[in-house]
Each structure stands twice: as C-alpha cells, then as structure tokens.
PDB file of C-alpha atoms in Angstrom:
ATOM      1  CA  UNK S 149     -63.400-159.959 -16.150  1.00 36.00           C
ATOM      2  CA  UNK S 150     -61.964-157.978 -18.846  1.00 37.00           C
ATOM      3  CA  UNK S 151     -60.022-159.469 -22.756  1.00 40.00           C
ATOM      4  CA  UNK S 152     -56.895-159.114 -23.981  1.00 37.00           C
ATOM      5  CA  UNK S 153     -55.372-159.856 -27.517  1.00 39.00           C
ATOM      6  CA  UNK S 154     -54.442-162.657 -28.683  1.00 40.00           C
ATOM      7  CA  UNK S 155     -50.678-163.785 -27.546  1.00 37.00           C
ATOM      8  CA  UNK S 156     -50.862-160.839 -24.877  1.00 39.00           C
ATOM      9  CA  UNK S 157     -51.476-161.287 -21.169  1.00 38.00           C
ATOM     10  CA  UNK S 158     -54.291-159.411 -19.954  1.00 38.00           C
ATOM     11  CA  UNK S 159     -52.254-157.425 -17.336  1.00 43.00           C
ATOM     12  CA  UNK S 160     -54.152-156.314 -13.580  1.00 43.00           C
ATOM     13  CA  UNK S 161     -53.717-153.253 -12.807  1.00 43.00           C
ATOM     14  CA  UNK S 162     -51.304-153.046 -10.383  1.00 44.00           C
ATOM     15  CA  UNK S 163     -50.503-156.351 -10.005  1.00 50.00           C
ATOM     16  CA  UNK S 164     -46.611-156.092 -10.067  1.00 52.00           C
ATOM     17  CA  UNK S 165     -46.265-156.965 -13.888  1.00 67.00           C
ATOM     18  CA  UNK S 166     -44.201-155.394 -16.535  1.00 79.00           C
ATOM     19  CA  UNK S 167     -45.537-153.439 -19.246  1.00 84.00           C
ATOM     20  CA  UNK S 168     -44.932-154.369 -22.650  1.00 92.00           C
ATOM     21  CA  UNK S 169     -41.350-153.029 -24.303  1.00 94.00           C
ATOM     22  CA  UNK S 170     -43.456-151.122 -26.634  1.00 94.00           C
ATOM     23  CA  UNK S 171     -45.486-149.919 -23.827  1.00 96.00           C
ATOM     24  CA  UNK S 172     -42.467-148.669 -21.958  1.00 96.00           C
ATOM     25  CA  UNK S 173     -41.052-146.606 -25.024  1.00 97.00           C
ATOM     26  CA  UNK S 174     -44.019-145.116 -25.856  1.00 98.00           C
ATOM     27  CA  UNK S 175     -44.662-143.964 -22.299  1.00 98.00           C
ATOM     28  CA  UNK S 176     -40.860-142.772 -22.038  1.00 97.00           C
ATOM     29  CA  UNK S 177     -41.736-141.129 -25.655  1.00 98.00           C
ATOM     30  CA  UNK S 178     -45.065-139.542 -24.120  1.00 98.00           C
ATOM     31  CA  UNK S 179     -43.331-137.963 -20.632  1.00 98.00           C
ATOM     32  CA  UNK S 180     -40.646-136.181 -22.907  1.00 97.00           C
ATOM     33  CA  UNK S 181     -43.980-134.012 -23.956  1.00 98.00           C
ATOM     34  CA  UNK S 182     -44.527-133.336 -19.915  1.00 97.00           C
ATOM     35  CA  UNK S 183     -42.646-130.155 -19.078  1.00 94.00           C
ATOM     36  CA  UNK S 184     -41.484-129.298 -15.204  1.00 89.00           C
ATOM     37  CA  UNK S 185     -44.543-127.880 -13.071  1.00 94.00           C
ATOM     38  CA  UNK S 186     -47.008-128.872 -16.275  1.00 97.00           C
ATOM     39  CA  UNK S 187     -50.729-129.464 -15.703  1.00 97.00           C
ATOM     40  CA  UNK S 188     -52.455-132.087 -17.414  1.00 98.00           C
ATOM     41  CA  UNK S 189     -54.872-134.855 -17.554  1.00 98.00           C
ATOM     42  CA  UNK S 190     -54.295-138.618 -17.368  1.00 98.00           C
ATOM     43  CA  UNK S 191     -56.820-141.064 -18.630  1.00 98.00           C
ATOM     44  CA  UNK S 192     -56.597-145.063 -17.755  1.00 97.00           C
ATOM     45  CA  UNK S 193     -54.613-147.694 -19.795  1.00 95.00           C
ATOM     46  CA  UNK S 194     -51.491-149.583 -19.768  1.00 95.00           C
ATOM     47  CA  UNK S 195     -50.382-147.433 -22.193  1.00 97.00           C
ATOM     48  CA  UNK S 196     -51.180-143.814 -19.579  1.00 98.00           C
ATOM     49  CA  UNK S 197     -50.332-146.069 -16.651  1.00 97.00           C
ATOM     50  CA  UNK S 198     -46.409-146.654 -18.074  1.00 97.00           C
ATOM     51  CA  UNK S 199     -46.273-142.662 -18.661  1.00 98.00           C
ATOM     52  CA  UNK S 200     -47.517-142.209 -15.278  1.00 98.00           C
ATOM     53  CA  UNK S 201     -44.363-144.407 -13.938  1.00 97.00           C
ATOM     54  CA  UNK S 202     -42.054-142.589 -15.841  1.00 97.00           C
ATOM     55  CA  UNK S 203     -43.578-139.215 -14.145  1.00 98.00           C
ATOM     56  CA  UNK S 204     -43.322-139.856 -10.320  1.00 97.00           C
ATOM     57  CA  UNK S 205     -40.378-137.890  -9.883  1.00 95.00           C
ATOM     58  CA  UNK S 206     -40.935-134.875 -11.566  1.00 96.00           C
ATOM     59  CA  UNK S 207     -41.539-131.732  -9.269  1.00 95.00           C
ATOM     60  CA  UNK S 208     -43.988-129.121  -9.578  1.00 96.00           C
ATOM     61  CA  UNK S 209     -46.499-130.902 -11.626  1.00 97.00           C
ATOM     62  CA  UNK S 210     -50.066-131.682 -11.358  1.00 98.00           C
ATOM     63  CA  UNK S 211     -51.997-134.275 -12.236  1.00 98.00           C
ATOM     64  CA  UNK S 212     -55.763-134.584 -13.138  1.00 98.00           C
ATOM     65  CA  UNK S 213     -57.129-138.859 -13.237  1.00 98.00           C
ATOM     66  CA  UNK S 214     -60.360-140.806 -13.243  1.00 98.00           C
ATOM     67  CA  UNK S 215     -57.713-143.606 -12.843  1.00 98.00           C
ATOM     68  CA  UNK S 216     -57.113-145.496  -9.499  1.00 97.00           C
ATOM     69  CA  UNK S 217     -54.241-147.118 -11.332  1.00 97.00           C
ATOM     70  CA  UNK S 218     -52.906-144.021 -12.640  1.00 98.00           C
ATOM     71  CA  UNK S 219     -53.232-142.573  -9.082  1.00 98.00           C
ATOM     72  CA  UNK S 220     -51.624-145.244  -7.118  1.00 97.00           C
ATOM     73  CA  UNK S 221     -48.800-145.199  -9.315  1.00 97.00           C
ATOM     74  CA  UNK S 222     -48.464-141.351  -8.226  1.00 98.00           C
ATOM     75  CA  UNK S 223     -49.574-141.715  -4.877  1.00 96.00           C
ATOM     76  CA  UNK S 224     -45.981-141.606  -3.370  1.00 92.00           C
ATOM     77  CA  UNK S 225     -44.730-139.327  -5.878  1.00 96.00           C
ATOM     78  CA  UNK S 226     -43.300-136.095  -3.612  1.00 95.00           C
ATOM     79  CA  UNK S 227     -43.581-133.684  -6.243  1.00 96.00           C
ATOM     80  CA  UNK S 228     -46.491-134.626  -8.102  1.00 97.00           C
ATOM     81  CA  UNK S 229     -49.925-133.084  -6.753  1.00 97.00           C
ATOM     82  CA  UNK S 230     -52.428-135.792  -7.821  1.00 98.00           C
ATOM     83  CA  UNK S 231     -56.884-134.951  -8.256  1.00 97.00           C
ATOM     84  CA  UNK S 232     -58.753-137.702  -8.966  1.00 97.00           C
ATOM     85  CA  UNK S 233     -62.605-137.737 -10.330  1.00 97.00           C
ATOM     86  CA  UNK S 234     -65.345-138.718  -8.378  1.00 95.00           C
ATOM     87  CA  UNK S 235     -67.567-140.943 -10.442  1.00 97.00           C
ATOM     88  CA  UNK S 236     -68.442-144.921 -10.792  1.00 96.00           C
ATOM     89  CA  UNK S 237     -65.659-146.704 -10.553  1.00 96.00           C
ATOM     90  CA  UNK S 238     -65.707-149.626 -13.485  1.00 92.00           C
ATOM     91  CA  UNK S 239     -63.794-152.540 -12.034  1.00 87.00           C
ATOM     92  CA  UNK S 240     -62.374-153.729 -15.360  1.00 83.00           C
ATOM     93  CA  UNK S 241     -60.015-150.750 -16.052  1.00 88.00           C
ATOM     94  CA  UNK S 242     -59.926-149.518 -12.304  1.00 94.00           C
ATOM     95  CA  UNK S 243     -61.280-145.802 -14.004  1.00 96.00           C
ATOM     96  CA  UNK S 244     -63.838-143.720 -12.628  1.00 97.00           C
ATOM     97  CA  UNK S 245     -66.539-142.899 -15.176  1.00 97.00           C
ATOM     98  CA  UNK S 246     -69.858-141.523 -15.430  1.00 97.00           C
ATOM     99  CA  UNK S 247     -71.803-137.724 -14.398  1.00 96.00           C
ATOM    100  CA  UNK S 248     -69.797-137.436 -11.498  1.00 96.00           C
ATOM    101  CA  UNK S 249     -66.178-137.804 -13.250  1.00 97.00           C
ATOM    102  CA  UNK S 250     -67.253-135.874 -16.036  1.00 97.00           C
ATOM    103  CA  UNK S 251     -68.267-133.003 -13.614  1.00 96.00           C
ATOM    104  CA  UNK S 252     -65.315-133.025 -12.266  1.00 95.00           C
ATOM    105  CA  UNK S 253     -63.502-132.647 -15.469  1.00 96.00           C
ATOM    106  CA  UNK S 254     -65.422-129.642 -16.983  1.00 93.00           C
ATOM    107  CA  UNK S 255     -64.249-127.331 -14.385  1.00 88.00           C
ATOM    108  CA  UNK S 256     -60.111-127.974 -14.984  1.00 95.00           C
ATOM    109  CA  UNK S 257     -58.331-126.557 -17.591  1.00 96.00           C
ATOM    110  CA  UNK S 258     -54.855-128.173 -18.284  1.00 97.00           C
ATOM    111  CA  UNK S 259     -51.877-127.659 -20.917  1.00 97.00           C
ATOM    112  CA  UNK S 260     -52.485-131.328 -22.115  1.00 98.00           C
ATOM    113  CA  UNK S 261     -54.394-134.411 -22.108  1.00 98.00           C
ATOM    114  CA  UNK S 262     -53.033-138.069 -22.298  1.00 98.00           C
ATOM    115  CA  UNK S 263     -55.621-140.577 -23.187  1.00 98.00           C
ATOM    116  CA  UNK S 264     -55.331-144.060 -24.411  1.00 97.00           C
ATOM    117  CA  UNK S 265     -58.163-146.324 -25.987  1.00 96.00           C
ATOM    118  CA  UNK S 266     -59.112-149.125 -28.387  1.00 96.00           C
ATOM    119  CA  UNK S 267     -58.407-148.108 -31.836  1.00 98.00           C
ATOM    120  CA  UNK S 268     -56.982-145.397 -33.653  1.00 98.00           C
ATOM    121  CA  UNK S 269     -57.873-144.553 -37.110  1.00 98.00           C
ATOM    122  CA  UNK S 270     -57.214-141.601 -39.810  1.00 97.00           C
ATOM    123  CA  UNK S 271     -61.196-141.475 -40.388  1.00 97.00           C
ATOM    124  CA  UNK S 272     -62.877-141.744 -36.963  1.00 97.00           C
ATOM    125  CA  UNK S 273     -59.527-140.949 -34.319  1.00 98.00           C
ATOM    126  CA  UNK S 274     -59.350-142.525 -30.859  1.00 98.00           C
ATOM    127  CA  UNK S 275     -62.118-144.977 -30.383  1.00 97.00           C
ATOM    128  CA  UNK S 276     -63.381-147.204 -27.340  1.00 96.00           C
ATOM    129  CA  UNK S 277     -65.157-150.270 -27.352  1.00 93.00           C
ATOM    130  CA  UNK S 278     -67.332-148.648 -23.994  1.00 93.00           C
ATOM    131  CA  UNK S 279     -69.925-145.438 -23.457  1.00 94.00           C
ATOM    132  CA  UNK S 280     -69.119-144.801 -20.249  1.00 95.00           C
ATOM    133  CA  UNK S 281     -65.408-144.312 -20.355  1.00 95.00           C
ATOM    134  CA  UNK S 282     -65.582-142.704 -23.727  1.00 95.00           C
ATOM    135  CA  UNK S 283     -67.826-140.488 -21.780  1.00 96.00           C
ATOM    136  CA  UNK S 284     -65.330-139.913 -19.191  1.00 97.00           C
ATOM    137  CA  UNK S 285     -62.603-139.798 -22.607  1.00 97.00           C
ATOM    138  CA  UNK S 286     -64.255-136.717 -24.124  1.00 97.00           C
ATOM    139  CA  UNK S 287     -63.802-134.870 -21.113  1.00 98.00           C
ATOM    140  CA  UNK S 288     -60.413-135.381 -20.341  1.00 98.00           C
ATOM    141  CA  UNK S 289     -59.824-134.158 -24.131  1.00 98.00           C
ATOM    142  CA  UNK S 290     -62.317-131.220 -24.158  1.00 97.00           C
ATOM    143  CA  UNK S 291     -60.571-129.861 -20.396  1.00 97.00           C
ATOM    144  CA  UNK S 292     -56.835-129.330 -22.470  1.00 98.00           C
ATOM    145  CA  UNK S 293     -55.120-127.347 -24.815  1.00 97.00           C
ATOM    146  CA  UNK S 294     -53.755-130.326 -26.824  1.00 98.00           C
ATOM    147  CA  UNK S 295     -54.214-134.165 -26.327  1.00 98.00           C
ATOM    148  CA  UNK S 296     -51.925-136.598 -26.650  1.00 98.00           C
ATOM    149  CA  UNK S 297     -52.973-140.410 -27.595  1.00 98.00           C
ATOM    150  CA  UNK S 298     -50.886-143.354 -26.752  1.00 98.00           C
ATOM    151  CA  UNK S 299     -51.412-146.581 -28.790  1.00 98.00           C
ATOM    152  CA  UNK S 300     -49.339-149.555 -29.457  1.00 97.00           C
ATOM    153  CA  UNK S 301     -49.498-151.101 -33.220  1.00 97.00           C
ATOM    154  CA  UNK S 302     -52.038-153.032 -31.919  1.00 96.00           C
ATOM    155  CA  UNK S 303     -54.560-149.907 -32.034  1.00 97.00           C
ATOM    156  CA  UNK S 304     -53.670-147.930 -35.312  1.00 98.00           C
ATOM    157  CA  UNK S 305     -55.899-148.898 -37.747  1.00 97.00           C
ATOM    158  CA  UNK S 306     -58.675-150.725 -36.056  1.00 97.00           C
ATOM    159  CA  UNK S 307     -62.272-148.764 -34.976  1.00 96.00           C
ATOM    160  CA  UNK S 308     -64.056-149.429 -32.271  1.00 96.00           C
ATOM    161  CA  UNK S 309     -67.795-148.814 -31.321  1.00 96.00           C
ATOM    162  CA  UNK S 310     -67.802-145.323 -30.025  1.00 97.00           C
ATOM    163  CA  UNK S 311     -65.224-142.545 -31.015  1.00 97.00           C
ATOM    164  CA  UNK S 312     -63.763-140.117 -28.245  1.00 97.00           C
ATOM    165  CA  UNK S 313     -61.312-138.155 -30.425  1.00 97.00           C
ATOM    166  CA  UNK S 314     -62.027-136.939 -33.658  1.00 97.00           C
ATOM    167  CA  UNK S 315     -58.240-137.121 -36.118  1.00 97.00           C
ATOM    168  CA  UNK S 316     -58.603-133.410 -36.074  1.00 97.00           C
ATOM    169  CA  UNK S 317     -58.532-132.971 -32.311  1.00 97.00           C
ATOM    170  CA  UNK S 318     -55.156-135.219 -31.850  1.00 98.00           C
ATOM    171  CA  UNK S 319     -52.850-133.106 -31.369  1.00 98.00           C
ATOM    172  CA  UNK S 320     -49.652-136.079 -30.846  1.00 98.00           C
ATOM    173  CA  UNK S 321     -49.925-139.579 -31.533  1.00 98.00           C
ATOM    174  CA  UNK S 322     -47.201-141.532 -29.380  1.00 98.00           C
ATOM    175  CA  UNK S 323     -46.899-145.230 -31.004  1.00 98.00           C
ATOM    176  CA  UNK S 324     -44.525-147.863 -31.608  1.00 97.00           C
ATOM    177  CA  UNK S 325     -42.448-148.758 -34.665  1.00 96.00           C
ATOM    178  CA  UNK S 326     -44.795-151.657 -35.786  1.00 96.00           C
ATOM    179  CA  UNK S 327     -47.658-149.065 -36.628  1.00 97.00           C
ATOM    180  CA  UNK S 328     -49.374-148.983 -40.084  1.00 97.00           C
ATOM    181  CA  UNK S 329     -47.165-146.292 -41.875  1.00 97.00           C
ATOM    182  CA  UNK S 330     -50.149-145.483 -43.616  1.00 97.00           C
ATOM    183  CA  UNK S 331     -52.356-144.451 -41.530  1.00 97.00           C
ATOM    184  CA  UNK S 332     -49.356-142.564 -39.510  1.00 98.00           C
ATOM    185  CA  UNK S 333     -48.961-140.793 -42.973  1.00 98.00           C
ATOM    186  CA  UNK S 334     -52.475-140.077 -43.277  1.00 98.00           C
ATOM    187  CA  UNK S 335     -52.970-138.433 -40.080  1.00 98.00           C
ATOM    188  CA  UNK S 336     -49.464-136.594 -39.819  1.00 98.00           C
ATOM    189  CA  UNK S 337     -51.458-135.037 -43.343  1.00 97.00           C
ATOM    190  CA  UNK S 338     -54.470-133.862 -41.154  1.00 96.00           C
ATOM    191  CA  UNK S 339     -52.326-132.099 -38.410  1.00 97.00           C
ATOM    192  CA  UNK S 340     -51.556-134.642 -35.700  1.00 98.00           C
ATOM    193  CA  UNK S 341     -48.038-134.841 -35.097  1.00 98.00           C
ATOM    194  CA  UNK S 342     -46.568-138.319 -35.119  1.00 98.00           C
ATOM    195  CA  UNK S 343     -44.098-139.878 -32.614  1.00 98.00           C
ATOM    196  CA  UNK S 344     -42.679-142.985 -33.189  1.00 98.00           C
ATOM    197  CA  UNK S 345     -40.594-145.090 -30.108  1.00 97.00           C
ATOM    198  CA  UNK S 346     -38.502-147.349 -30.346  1.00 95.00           C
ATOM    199  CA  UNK S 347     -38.434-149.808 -27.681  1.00 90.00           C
ATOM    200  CA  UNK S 348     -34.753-151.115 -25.721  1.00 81.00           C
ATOM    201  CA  UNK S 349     -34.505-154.132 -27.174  1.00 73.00           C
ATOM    202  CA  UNK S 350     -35.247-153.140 -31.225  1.00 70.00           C
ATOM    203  CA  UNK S 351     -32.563-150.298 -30.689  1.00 65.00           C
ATOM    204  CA  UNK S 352     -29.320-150.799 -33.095  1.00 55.00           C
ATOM    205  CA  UNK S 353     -31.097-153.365 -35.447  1.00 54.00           C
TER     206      UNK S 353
END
C-alpha cells in the first residue's frame, strides 16, 4: 500500500533508505528548536522521522509518539526516554491512531509538538489526506505549548481533505528553499515563524 509523488520513491519505513536532502535539512533545521532535557511530541512522517535521527543522542529529553517509526529510530537512544500511544496501528504510515492514541495524548503536556502532514496552506494550515491520523494530529498539537510543522516544497501550498492545524496555531514552519515564497510570506504575516533549510548539496550556489 500507500502513494508517493511523482519522481519520488515511496520510502518504507525503516527500510534502510535515505531521506531526501531536503528532508535531512529540514530535520537538522527542526532539532536546532529541541533544547537539552526538552519534552515534546513527535508525530509520523519522513519529514518527523529525519528529526527523530538527528535527536538520538541528546540526553535528558523525552519523547511523546504514536509512531513505531519514530520510536524505533529512538529505541537505542541512551538518553532519550521514549512513550508511545496505544491506539490502532495504520500499516501505511506505521502510526498509531484512533480513541486509544488520542487518550493517551490528552493527559501529556509538552514544550512542543512536531507534526508533519499533506499540505500546508496560509488559509486552512497543516492538512491530511486521512481522519484518523488527523485525529491522532490534533492531539499531538492541542498537548504543547507551540507546534512545529515540517514540510518539504512539495506540501506548501496544496490542501488536503481534512485540516489538523489551523495557520494561527503554527507556531514554526520548518521547509526547504523550493517553497512558494508566497505563501511563506503570507503566513510569517499571521504569526508563524518561518524557517527555511538549505540542504548540503544547494549550499554555496
């Protein structure tokens, strides 16, 4: 199961393959925001998955997931205490979703969120394509302080079928230096504030 974009390998989770140079900036972008013995949330996507990688040896911090991917990337992490949702797992994404996860959520409260989805947009914010993980989305947001999305260019601009983030509730938006500039603009003018990374191979051009 599960679709990727055109010209882009849909990746398995866990399956030994590199993320995307953008991917890789944006996560190394994303863990600069992770301070030493933080507390925060980590939803699933390549995008959260690459910050989780760049996170597994840190000390003192905790980590919340409803991602199996996201938690076997931490698993062997010494100084990273990982929780991880109960809930339905959805095979496509390797995330744990429904009642249960959400549950689990609404109990934690955390310095900061990092979520990942479908589309971003100035009107509608972080969208997903799926109910049950946006479910799952809303409560990783709602349980922090701030939340932090993480999109490639491939994601600003474009809406998807149910929204998890409204543009006033993103706090940071991590994304690459392909990104429509004008919908960066438009939501840097609503409050989120805008980080754009610049991956290896495009630095010095």
């Amino acid at each position: 199961g599960g679709a990727s974009l055109p010209g882009r390998r849909a990746p398995r989770p866990g399956d030994g393959s590199s993320p995307a140079p953008e991917l890789v900036a944006i996560a190394r972008t994303a863990a600069s925001l992770v301070a030493e013995d933080d507390t925060i949330v980590l939803g699933p996507g390549e995008a959260v998955a690459a910050l989780a990688a760049e996170l597994v040896h840190r000390r003192g911090l905790t980590v919340a997931t409803n991602s199996l991917h996201v938690a076997r990337i931490l698993a062997d992490a010494p100084g990273v205490e990982v929780i991880v949702t109960g809930g339905t797992l959805r095979g496509a994404e390797l995330a744990l979703v429904g009642g249960a996860a959400e549950q689990a959520l609404e109990g934690l409260r955390v310095r900061r969120a990092f979520v990942s989805g479908h589309g971003v947009t100035a009107e509608r914010g972080l969208s997903t394509s799926n109910a049950a993980v946006a479910g799952v989305d809303r409560a990783l947001a709602e349980c922090a302080e701030e939340v932090i999305v993480l999109a490639d260019h491939t994601r600003i601009g474009t809406d998807t079928m149910v929204q998890t983030v409204a543009p006033e509730a993103i706090t940071h938006l991590v994304t690459d230096i392909q990104a429509d500039p004008e919908v960066l603009l438009t939501l840097e003018d609503m409050g989120t504030t805008v980080h754009v990374a610049v991956p290896e191979t495009d630095r010095g051009q």
